[in-house]
Coordinates of N, CA and C in Angstrom, one line a residue:
Chain A
D102 N -5.4 -16.3 1.2 CA -5.2 -15.1 1.7 C -5.8 -14.5 2.8
V103 N -4.8 -13.7 3.9 CA -5.8 -13.0 4.7 C -6.5 -12.0 4.4
V104 N -7.8 -12.3 4.9 CA -8.9 -11.1 4.9 C -8.5 -10.0 5.8
M105 N -8.6 -9.1 5.5 CA -8.6 -7.9 6.5 C -10.1 -7.0 6.2
T106 N -10.7 -7.0 7.5 CA -11.9 -6.4 7.6 C -12.2 -5.2 8.3
Q107 N -12.7 -4.3 7.9 CA -12.2 -3.1 8.6 C -13.9 -2.4 8.7
S108 N -14.0 -1.9 9.7 CA -15.2 -1.4 10.3 C -15.3 0.0 11.1
P109 N -15.9 0.8 10.9 CA -17.2 1.1 9.8 C -16.5 1.4 8.5
L110 N -17.3 1.4 7.4 CA -16.9 1.5 6.4 C -17.0 3.2 5.9
S111 N -17.8 3.7 6.6 CA -17.8 5.0 6.6 C -18.1 5.6 7.8
L112 N -17.3 6.5 8.3 CA -17.2 7.3 9.4 C -17.5 9.0 9.7
P113 N -18.7 9.3 9.7 CA -19.0 11.0 10.0 C -18.6 11.2 11.5
V114 N -17.7 12.2 11.3 CA -16.9 12.5 12.7 C -17.3 14.1 12.8
T115 N -17.6 14.6 14.1 CA -17.8 16.0 14.1 C -16.2 16.6 14.8
L116 N -15.8 17.8 14.1 CA -14.5 18.4 14.3 C -14.4 18.1 15.8
G117 N -13.3 18.0 16.2 CA -12.8 17.9 17.4 C -13.4 16.6 18.5
Q118 N -14.0 15.8 17.9 CA -14.6 14.5 18.5 C -13.4 13.6 18.0
P119 N -13.5 12.2 18.9 CA -12.8 11.2 18.7 C -13.3 10.3 17.4
A120 N -12.2 9.3 16.8 CA -12.9 8.4 16.0 C -12.2 7.4 16.2
S121 N -12.8 6.2 15.9 CA -12.1 4.7 15.9 C -12.2 3.8 14.6
I122 N -11.3 3.1 14.2 CA -11.7 2.7 13.1 C -10.9 0.9 13.4
S123 N -11.6 -0.2 13.1 CA -11.4 -1.6 13.4 C -11.2 -2.0 12.3
C124 N -10.2 -3.2 12.6 CA -9.6 -3.6 11.9 C -9.0 -5.2 12.0
R125 N -9.8 -6.2 11.6 CA -9.6 -7.5 11.9 C -9.3 -8.6 10.7
S126 N -8.1 -9.4 11.3 CA -7.5 -10.4 10.5 C -8.0 -11.7 10.5
S127 N -8.2 -12.3 9.3 CA -8.5 -13.8 9.6 C -7.6 -14.9 10.0
Q128 N -6.0 -14.4 9.9 CA -5.2 -14.8 11.0 C -4.6 -14.2 11.7
G129 N -3.4 -14.7 12.7 CA -2.8 -14.1 13.2 C -1.5 -13.3 12.7
L130 N -1.2 -12.0 12.7 CA 0.0 -11.3 11.9 C 1.4 -11.5 12.8
V131 N 1.4 -11.9 13.8 CA 3.0 -12.3 14.2 C 4.0 -12.9 13.3
Y132 N 4.6 -12.0 12.9 CA 5.8 -12.9 12.0 C 7.0 -13.9 12.7
R133 N 7.6 -14.5 11.8 CA 8.6 -15.2 12.6 C 9.6 -14.6 13.2
D134 N 10.0 -13.6 13.1 CA 10.7 -12.4 13.7 C 10.3 -11.8 15.1
G135 N 9.0 -12.1 15.1 CA 8.6 -11.8 16.4 C 7.4 -10.5 16.3
N136 N 7.8 -9.7 15.0 CA 6.8 -8.8 15.0 C 5.9 -8.7 14.5
T137 N 4.7 -7.9 14.7 CA 3.4 -7.8 13.7 C 3.3 -7.0 13.0
Y138 N 3.4 -7.4 11.5 CA 3.3 -6.2 10.8 C 1.9 -5.6 10.0
L139 N 1.2 -4.9 10.9 CA 0.0 -4.5 10.7 C 0.3 -3.2 10.7
N140 N 0.0 -2.1 9.6 CA 0.2 -0.5 9.4 C -1.1 -0.3 9.0
W141 N -0.9 1.2 9.1 CA -2.4 1.8 9.0 C -1.9 3.1 7.9
F142 N -2.6 3.3 7.0 CA -2.4 4.4 6.0 C -3.6 5.4 5.9
Q143 N -3.5 6.4 5.6 CA -4.4 7.5 5.2 C -4.2 7.9 3.8
Q144 N -5.5 8.1 2.9 CA -5.3 8.3 1.5 C -6.1 9.8 1.4
R145 N -5.4 10.9 1.1 CA -6.2 11.8 0.9 C -6.7 11.8 -0.7
P146 N -7.7 12.4 -1.2 CA -8.0 12.3 -2.5 C -7.1 12.8 -3.8
G147 N -7.0 12.0 -4.5 CA -5.7 12.2 -5.7 C -4.2 12.0 -5.3
Q148 N -3.9 11.5 -4.0 CA -2.6 11.4 -3.5 C -2.5 9.8 -3.2
P149 N -1.5 9.4 -2.9 CA -1.1 7.9 -2.9 C -0.9 7.8 -1.2
P150 N -1.3 6.6 -0.8 CA -1.2 6.6 0.5 C -0.2 6.8 1.3
R151 N -0.1 7.3 2.7 CA 1.1 7.7 3.5 C 0.7 7.1 4.8
R152 N 1.8 6.3 5.3 CA 1.8 5.4 6.2 C 1.7 6.1 7.5
L153 N 0.8 6.0 8.5 CA 0.7 6.7 9.8 C 1.3 5.9 10.8
I154 N 1.0 4.4 10.9 CA 1.2 3.6 11.8 C 1.9 2.2 11.2
Y155 N 2.9 2.0 12.1 CA 3.5 0.8 11.7 C 3.7 -0.4 12.5
T156 N 3.7 -1.7 12.5 CA 4.1 -2.3 13.6 C 2.7 -2.3 14.7
V157 N 1.8 -2.1 14.0 CA 0.5 -2.1 15.3 C 0.4 -0.7 15.8
S158 N 1.5 -0.1 16.6 CA 1.5 1.2 17.6 C 2.4 2.1 17.1
N159 N 3.3 1.9 16.2 CA 4.6 2.8 16.0 C 4.1 3.9 15.3
R160 N 4.3 5.3 15.7 CA 3.6 6.4 14.7 C 4.8 7.0 14.0
E161 N 4.6 7.0 12.6 CA 5.6 7.6 11.5 C 5.8 9.0 11.9
S162 N 7.1 9.1 11.6 CA 7.7 10.7 11.9 C 6.7 11.5 11.3
G163 N 6.7 12.5 11.7 CA 5.9 13.5 11.3 C 4.1 13.6 11.4
V164 N 3.6 12.0 12.1 CA 2.5 12.1 12.0 C 1.9 12.8 13.5
P165 N 0.7 13.5 13.4 CA 0.4 14.0 14.9 C 0.1 12.9 15.4
D166 N 0.5 13.3 16.9 CA 0.0 12.5 18.3 C -1.1 12.2 18.3
R167 N -2.2 12.7 17.5 CA -3.7 12.7 18.1 C -3.9 11.1 17.3
F168 N -3.0 10.7 16.4 CA -3.2 9.5 15.8 C -2.7 8.3 16.6
S169 N -3.3 7.1 16.8 CA -2.7 6.0 17.8 C -3.0 4.8 17.1
G170 N -2.3 3.9 17.4 CA -2.9 2.4 16.9 C -2.2 1.7 18.1
S171 N -3.5 0.6 18.0 CA -3.5 -0.5 19.2 C -3.7 -2.2 18.7
G172 N -3.8 -2.8 19.4 CA -4.3 -4.3 19.1 C -2.9 -5.3 18.8
S173 N -3.7 -6.4 19.0 CA -2.8 -8.1 19.1 C -3.7 -9.1 18.2
G174 N -3.3 -10.1 17.9 CA -3.7 -11.3 17.7 C -4.3 -10.9 16.3
T175 N -5.8 -11.1 16.1 CA -6.3 -10.4 15.0 C -7.4 -9.6 15.1
D176 N -7.5 -8.5 16.1 CA -8.0 -7.2 16.4 C -6.9 -6.2 16.2
F177 N -7.5 -5.0 15.7 CA -6.6 -4.0 15.8 C -7.4 -2.6 15.5
T178 N -6.7 -1.3 16.0 CA -7.7 -0.5 16.2 C -6.9 0.9 15.8
L179 N -7.4 1.7 14.8 CA -6.5 3.1 14.5 C -7.7 4.2 15.4
K180 N -7.0 5.2 16.2 CA -7.9 5.7 17.1 C -7.2 7.5 16.4
I181 N -8.1 8.3 16.2 CA -7.7 9.5 16.3 C -8.6 10.6 17.7
S182 N -8.1 11.0 18.1 CA -8.3 11.5 19.6 C -9.2 12.6 19.4
R183 N -8.7 13.5 18.3 CA -9.9 14.9 18.2 C -9.4 15.3 16.8
V184 N -10.7 14.8 15.8 CA -10.7 15.1 14.3 C -10.4 16.2 13.7
E185 N -9.7 16.8 13.4 CA -9.3 17.7 12.4 C -9.8 17.7 11.1
A186 N -9.9 18.8 10.3 CA -10.6 19.0 8.9 C -9.5 18.1 8.2
E187 N -8.3 18.1 8.2 CA -7.3 17.7 7.1 C -7.0 16.3 7.7
D188 N -7.7 15.5 8.5 CA -7.8 14.3 8.5 C -8.9 13.3 7.7
V189 N -9.6 14.3 7.2 CA -10.8 13.7 5.6 C -9.9 12.8 5.1
G190 N -10.2 11.6 4.6 CA -9.8 10.6 3.7 C -10.2 9.3 3.9
V191 N -9.4 8.4 3.2 CA -9.7 6.8 3.4 C -8.8 6.5 4.0
Y192 N -9.0 5.4 5.1 CA -7.8 5.1 6.2 C -7.9 3.5 5.7
Y193 N -6.8 2.9 5.5 CA -6.5 1.4 5.3 C -5.6 0.8 6.2
C194 N -6.1 -0.4 6.7 CA -4.9 -1.3 7.7 C -4.8 -2.1 6.3
V195 N -3.4 -2.6 6.6 CA -2.9 -3.5 5.8 C -1.6 -4.5 6.5
Q196 N -2.0 -5.7 6.0 CA -1.0 -6.6 6.9 C 0.3 -7.4 5.9
G197 N 1.5 -7.0 6.6 CA 2.7 -7.3 5.8 C 3.4 -8.7 6.6
T198 N 2.5 -9.4 7.1 CA 3.2 -10.7 7.4 C 3.1 -11.7 6.6
H199 N 1.9 -12.0 6.2 CA 1.8 -13.2 5.2 C 1.7 -12.9 3.7
W200 N 2.3 -13.3 2.7 CA 2.0 -13.1 1.4 C 1.0 -13.8 0.8
P201 N 0.2 -13.2 0.0 CA 0.4 -11.8 -0.6 C -0.1 -10.9 0.7
W202 N 0.3 -9.8 0.9 CA 0.1 -8.6 1.3 C -1.1 -8.1 1.5
T203 N -2.1 -7.8 2.4 CA -3.1 -7.9 2.0 C -3.9 -6.2 2.6
F204 N -4.9 -5.5 2.4 CA -5.5 -4.3 2.8 C -7.0 -4.7 3.0
G205 N -7.5 -3.6 4.0 CA -8.7 -3.7 4.5 C -9.5 -3.0 3.2
Q206 N -10.8 -2.9 3.0 CA -11.3 -2.4 2.4 C -11.4 -0.9 2.1
G207 N -10.9 -0.4 3.4 CA -10.9 1.0 3.5 C -12.0 1.8 4.5
T208 N -11.9 2.9 4.9 CA -12.9 3.5 6.0 C -12.7 5.0 5.6
R209 N -13.6 5.6 5.0 CA -14.1 7.0 4.5 C -14.4 7.8 6.0
V210 N -13.6 8.6 6.3 CA -13.7 9.5 7.3 C -14.1 10.8 6.7
E211 N -15.2 11.5 7.3 CA -16.1 12.7 6.8 C -16.2 13.4 8.0
I212 N -16.6 14.9 7.7 CA -16.8 15.8 8.7 C -18.2 15.7 8.4
K213 N -19.1 15.6 9.7 CA -20.3 16.0 9.7 C -20.9 17.2 9.2
Chain B
E74 N 16.5 14.1 -2.0 CA 15.3 13.8 -1.5 C 15.0 12.5 -1.6
V75 N 14.4 11.9 -0.6 CA 14.0 10.6 -0.8 C 12.7 10.4 -1.4
Q76 N 12.9 9.5 -2.7 CA 11.3 9.7 -3.5 C 11.4 8.6 -4.4
L77 N 10.0 8.1 -4.6 CA 10.0 7.1 -6.1 C 9.4 7.8 -6.9
V78 N 9.9 7.8 -8.0 CA 8.8 8.3 -9.1 C 8.7 7.1 -10.4
E79 N 7.1 7.0 -10.6 CA 6.7 5.9 -11.3 C 6.5 6.7 -13.0
S80 N 6.8 5.8 -14.0 CA 6.3 6.3 -15.3 C 6.3 5.1 -16.1
G81 N 5.5 5.5 -17.6 CA 5.3 3.9 -18.3 C 3.8 3.9 -18.4
G82 N 3.0 4.6 -17.7 CA 1.7 4.1 -17.9 C 0.9 5.0 -19.0
G83 N -0.1 4.6 -19.4 CA -0.9 5.1 -20.5 C -2.3 3.9 -20.8
F84 N -2.4 4.2 -22.3 CA -3.7 3.6 -22.8 C -2.9 2.4 -23.5
V85 N -3.9 1.3 -23.6 CA -3.3 0.1 -24.1 C -4.5 -1.0 -24.4
P86 N -4.6 -1.3 -25.3 CA -5.9 -2.4 -25.7 C -5.7 -3.7 -24.8
P87 N -6.8 -4.2 -24.8 CA -6.8 -5.3 -24.1 C -6.3 -6.6 -25.4
G88 N -5.3 -7.4 -24.2 CA -4.1 -8.0 -25.0 C -2.7 -7.6 -24.9
G89 N -2.7 -6.3 -24.6 CA -1.7 -5.3 -24.8 C -0.4 -5.4 -24.0
S90 N 0.6 -5.2 -24.2 CA 1.6 -4.8 -22.8 C 1.8 -3.3 -22.5
L91 N 2.8 -3.3 -21.6 CA 3.3 -1.9 -20.9 C 4.3 -2.5 -19.9
R92 N 5.2 -1.5 -20.1 CA 6.5 -1.6 -19.1 C 6.6 -0.4 -18.1
L93 N 5.9 -0.8 -17.0 CA 6.2 0.3 -16.0 C 7.4 0.6 -15.1
S94 N 8.1 1.6 -15.0 CA 9.5 2.1 -14.3 C 9.0 2.7 -13.2
C95 N 9.9 2.6 -12.2 CA 10.0 3.4 -11.1 C 11.4 3.6 -10.5
V96 N 11.8 5.1 -10.6 CA 13.2 5.4 -10.0 C 13.2 5.6 -8.8
A97 N 14.1 5.3 -7.8 CA 14.4 5.6 -6.5 C 15.6 6.7 -6.5
S98 N 15.3 7.6 -5.5 CA 16.4 8.3 -5.4 C 16.2 8.8 -3.7
G99 N 17.3 9.0 -3.2 CA 17.9 9.6 -1.8 C 17.8 8.6 -0.7
F100 N 18.1 7.3 -1.3 CA 18.4 6.2 -0.2 C 19.0 4.9 -0.9
A101 N 19.4 3.9 -0.4 CA 20.1 2.9 -1.0 C 19.3 1.8 -1.5
F102 N 18.7 2.1 -3.0 CA 18.0 1.3 -3.2 C 18.1 -0.2 -3.0
R103 N 19.4 -0.8 -3.5 CA 19.9 -1.9 -3.4 C 19.5 -3.0 -2.5
T104 N 19.4 -2.3 -1.2 CA 19.2 -2.6 0.1 C 17.7 -2.7 0.6
Y105 N 16.9 -2.4 -0.3 CA 15.5 -2.6 0.1 C 14.2 -3.4 -0.9
T106 N 13.7 -4.4 -0.1 CA 12.7 -5.0 -0.9 C 11.7 -4.1 -1.8
M107 N 11.3 -4.2 -2.8 CA 10.3 -3.2 -3.4 C 9.0 -3.9 -3.9
N108 N 8.3 -3.1 -4.0 CA 6.8 -3.6 -4.4 C 6.3 -2.8 -5.2
W109 N 5.0 -3.5 -6.3 CA 4.3 -3.0 -6.8 C 2.6 -3.1 -6.1
V110 N 1.9 -2.0 -6.1 CA 0.9 -2.3 -5.6 C -0.2 -1.3 -6.6
R111 N -1.3 -1.7 -6.9 CA -2.4 -0.9 -7.9 C -3.6 -0.4 -7.0
Q112 N -4.4 0.3 -7.6 CA -5.7 0.9 -7.1 C -6.6 0.8 -8.4
A113 N -7.7 0.2 -8.6 CA -8.5 0.4 -9.4 C -9.6 2.0 -9.5
P114 N -9.8 2.3 -10.4 CA -10.6 3.6 -10.0 C -11.9 3.3 -8.8
G115 N -11.7 4.0 -8.3 CA -12.9 4.2 -6.8 C -12.5 2.9 -5.8
K116 N -11.6 2.2 -6.1 CA -11.3 1.2 -5.5 C -10.5 0.8 -4.2
G117 N -10.2 -0.2 -3.8 CA -9.2 -0.4 -2.9 C -7.9 -0.7 -3.2
L118 N -6.9 -0.9 -2.6 CA -5.6 -1.3 -2.7 C -4.9 -2.8 -2.8
E119 N -4.3 -3.0 -3.8 CA -4.0 -4.5 -4.1 C -2.6 -4.5 -4.2
C120 N -1.8 -5.4 -3.3 CA -0.2 -5.5 -3.5 C 0.0 -6.6 -4.7
L121 N 0.6 -6.4 -5.8 CA 0.5 -7.3 -6.9 C 2.0 -7.9 -6.9
S122 N 3.2 -7.5 -6.3 CA 4.4 -8.0 -6.7 C 5.1 -7.7 -5.7
Y123 N 6.3 -8.5 -5.2 CA 7.7 -7.8 -5.0 C 8.6 -8.4 -4.9
I124 N 9.8 -7.7 -5.1 CA 11.1 -8.3 -5.3 C 12.2 -7.8 -4.2
D125 N 13.0 -9.2 -3.9 CA 13.6 -8.8 -2.5 C 15.0 -8.4 -3.2
T126 N 15.9 -8.2 -2.3 CA 17.4 -7.7 -2.4 C 17.8 -8.8 -3.0
S127 N 17.4 -9.8 -2.9 CA 18.5 -11.0 -3.6 C 18.1 -11.4 -5.1
G128 N 16.7 -10.7 -5.2 CA 16.3 -10.5 -6.7 C 15.2 -11.6 -6.6
A129 N 14.7 -12.1 -5.3 CA 13.5 -13.1 -5.5 C 12.1 -12.7 -5.5
K130 N 11.6 -13.1 -6.4 CA 10.2 -12.5 -6.8 C 8.9 -13.0 -6.5
F131 N 8.0 -12.3 -6.2 CA 6.5 -12.9 -5.8 C 5.4 -12.4 -6.3
Y132 N 4.6 -13.1 -6.6 CA 3.1 -12.5 -7.5 C 2.2 -12.9 -6.6
T133 N 0.9 -11.9 -6.7 CA -0.4 -12.4 -6.3 C -0.9 -13.3 -7.5
D134 N -2.1 -13.9 -7.0 CA -2.6 -14.7 -8.2 C -3.1 -14.2 -9.5
S135 N -3.8 -12.8 -9.4 CA -4.6 -12.3 -10.3 C -3.1 -11.8 -11.3
V136 N -2.0 -11.9 -10.8 CA -1.0 -11.2 -12.2 C 0.2 -12.4 -12.2
R137 N 0.1 -13.4 -11.7 CA 1.0 -14.4 -11.9 C 0.9 -14.9 -13.1
G138 N 2.2 -15.0 -14.2 CA 2.1 -15.5 -15.4 C 1.7 -14.4 -16.2
R139 N 1.5 -13.3 -16.0 CA 1.4 -12.3 -16.7 C 2.3 -11.0 -16.6
F140 N 2.6 -10.8 -15.5 CA 3.4 -9.8 -15.1 C 4.5 -10.1 -14.7
T141 N 5.9 -9.3 -14.8 CA 7.3 -9.8 -14.3 C 7.6 -8.4 -13.6
V142 N 8.1 -8.8 -12.4 CA 8.8 -7.6 -12.0 C 10.5 -7.7 -11.9
S143 N 11.0 -6.7 -12.0 CA 12.6 -7.0 -12.3 C 13.0 -5.4 -11.3
R144 N 14.2 -5.6 -11.1 CA 15.0 -4.4 -10.7 C 16.5 -4.2 -11.4
D145 N 16.8 -3.0 -11.3 CA 18.3 -2.8 -11.9 C 18.8 -2.0 -10.9
N146 N 19.8 -2.5 -9.7 CA 20.4 -1.6 -8.9 C 21.3 -0.7 -9.4
A147 N 21.8 -0.9 -10.3 CA 22.8 0.1 -10.9 C 22.0 1.2 -11.4
K148 N 20.8 1.2 -11.8 CA 20.2 2.3 -11.9 C 19.4 2.8 -11.4
N149 N 18.9 2.1 -10.1 CA 17.9 2.3 -8.8 C 16.7 2.5 -9.4
S150 N 16.4 1.2 -10.1 CA 15.0 1.2 -11.2 C 14.5 -0.1 -10.7
L151 N 13.1 0.0 -10.6 CA 12.3 -1.3 -10.3 C 11.4 -1.0 -11.9
Y152 N 11.1 -2.2 -12.1 CA 10.3 -2.4 -13.3 C 9.5 -3.3 -13.1
L153 N 7.9 -3.3 -13.7 CA 6.9 -4.1 -14.0 C 6.7 -4.1 -15.2
Q154 N 6.9 -5.4 -16.0 CA 6.5 -5.5 -17.3 C 4.9 -6.2 -17.1
M155 N 4.0 -5.6 -17.7 CA 2.6 -6.3 -17.8 C 2.5 -6.6 -19.2
N156 N 1.6 -8.1 -19.5 CA 1.7 -8.7 -20.6 C 0.2 -9.1 -20.7
S157 N -0.6 -9.3 -21.9 CA -1.9 -10.0 -21.8 C -2.8 -8.8 -20.9
L158 N -2.9 -7.7 -20.8 CA -3.6 -6.9 -20.3 C -5.0 -7.1 -20.4
R159 N -5.7 -6.9 -19.3 CA -7.2 -7.1 -19.4 C -7.8 -5.8 -18.9
D160 N -9.2 -5.6 -19.1 CA -9.6 -4.7 -18.4 C -9.7 -4.2 -17.1
E161 N -9.8 -5.3 -16.5 CA -9.5 -5.1 -15.1 C -8.3 -4.7 -14.4
D162 N -7.5 -4.5 -15.3 CA -6.1 -4.0 -15.0 C -6.0 -2.5 -14.9
T163 N -7.1 -1.9 -15.3 CA -7.0 -0.5 -15.2 C -6.6 -0.2 -13.5
A164 N -6.0 0.7 -13.5 CA -5.9 1.2 -12.4 C -4.5 2.2 -12.1
V165 N -4.4 2.8 -11.1 CA -3.2 3.7 -10.5 C -2.1 2.6 -10.0
Y166 N -1.0 2.7 -10.9 CA -0.1 1.7 -10.2 C 1.1 2.4 -9.6
Y167 N 1.4 2.0 -8.0 CA 2.4 2.4 -7.6 C 3.4 1.4 -7.2
C168 N 4.6 2.3 -7.3 CA 5.7 1.4 -6.5 C 6.1 1.9 -4.9
S169 N 6.1 0.8 -4.1 CA 6.3 1.2 -2.5 C 7.8 0.3 -2.2
R170 N 8.1 1.0 -1.4 CA 9.2 0.5 -0.6 C 9.3 -0.4 1.0
D171 N 10.1 -1.4 0.8 CA 10.5 -2.3 2.0 C 9.2 -2.9 2.5
G172 N 9.1 -3.8 1.4 CA 8.2 -4.9 1.5 C 6.7 -5.0 2.4
G173 N 6.5 -5.5 3.3 CA 5.2 -5.4 3.9 C 5.1 -4.0 4.6
A174 N 6.3 -3.4 4.9 CA 6.3 -2.2 5.7 C 5.6 -0.8 5.0
F175 N 5.9 -0.9 3.7 CA 5.1 0.2 2.5 C 5.6 1.5 3.1
D176 N 6.6 1.6 3.6 CA 6.8 2.8 4.2 C 7.3 4.2 3.3
L177 N 7.4 4.1 1.8 CA 7.6 5.0 1.2 C 6.7 4.6 -0.3
W178 N 6.2 5.6 -0.9 CA 5.4 5.7 -2.0 C 5.5 6.3 -2.9
G179 N 5.5 6.1 -4.4 CA 5.7 7.1 -5.4 C 4.1 7.7 -5.6
Q180 N 4.2 8.4 -6.8 CA 2.8 9.4 -6.8 C 1.7 8.5 -7.6
G181 N 2.3 7.4 -8.4 CA 1.3 6.6 -9.2 C 1.9 6.9 -10.8
T182 N 1.4 6.1 -11.3 CA 1.2 6.0 -12.9 C -0.1 5.6 -13.2
Q183 N -0.9 5.8 -14.3 CA -2.2 5.5 -14.6 C -2.1 4.6 -15.9
V184 N -2.8 3.2 -15.7 CA -2.6 2.6 -16.9 C -4.0 2.1 -17.0
I185 N -4.6 2.6 -18.3 CA -6.2 2.1 -18.9 C -5.9 1.4 -19.8
V186 N -6.7 0.0 -19.6 CA -7.2 -0.9 -20.4 C -8.2 -0.7 -21.3
S187 N -8.3 -0.3 -22.7 CA -9.6 -0.2 -23.1 C -9.3 -0.2 -24.7
S188 N -10.5 -0.8 -25.1 CA -10.3 -0.9 -26.8 C -11.0 0.4 -27.5

């Protein structure tokens, strides 16, 4: 199985400051159709995951533009340009290229 | 409204069975691959199974041989038959849409395996 490794696992951030989460895969994630199925999700307490970013860098409709995704190969990053209070939660990367699709361990973002 | 609604969770003793359902609305269900994902208490997310538009089924090792995914396109419904349940199957079970894209999720249904 592809192992997805996120860092850090806990991320205390000051309001208005940037935040960055790394996600590394144990294998390359380019599918045979040429797409890289690496997505980012936010999960608030008691809620299902919500997709923020799909295929590495495409922002979901309605997601604030302070969220951005980047990367290639086996290294990917989610950035929040200026953290707001509503961004508190756990963030997961997931690869949808190789079955079984696998999630990172999650990164808990909290306000300092 | 585009949504997925799961049901069928509850308490079950080890070795027991449950059938989860997920009803889709607001989109062309039959044109999408559909998944089951679970989240154990305080833990991360695990994709268990998916069924594509042709009815082909795929499982992760932890549930293969015990769980069976199915769909009824006429009823816009996805199912997960869970047999031989174990303590470690205790989790919130979500259905989600579009295979590895996971672009839509239900609210989840709680399954508790306990004697």
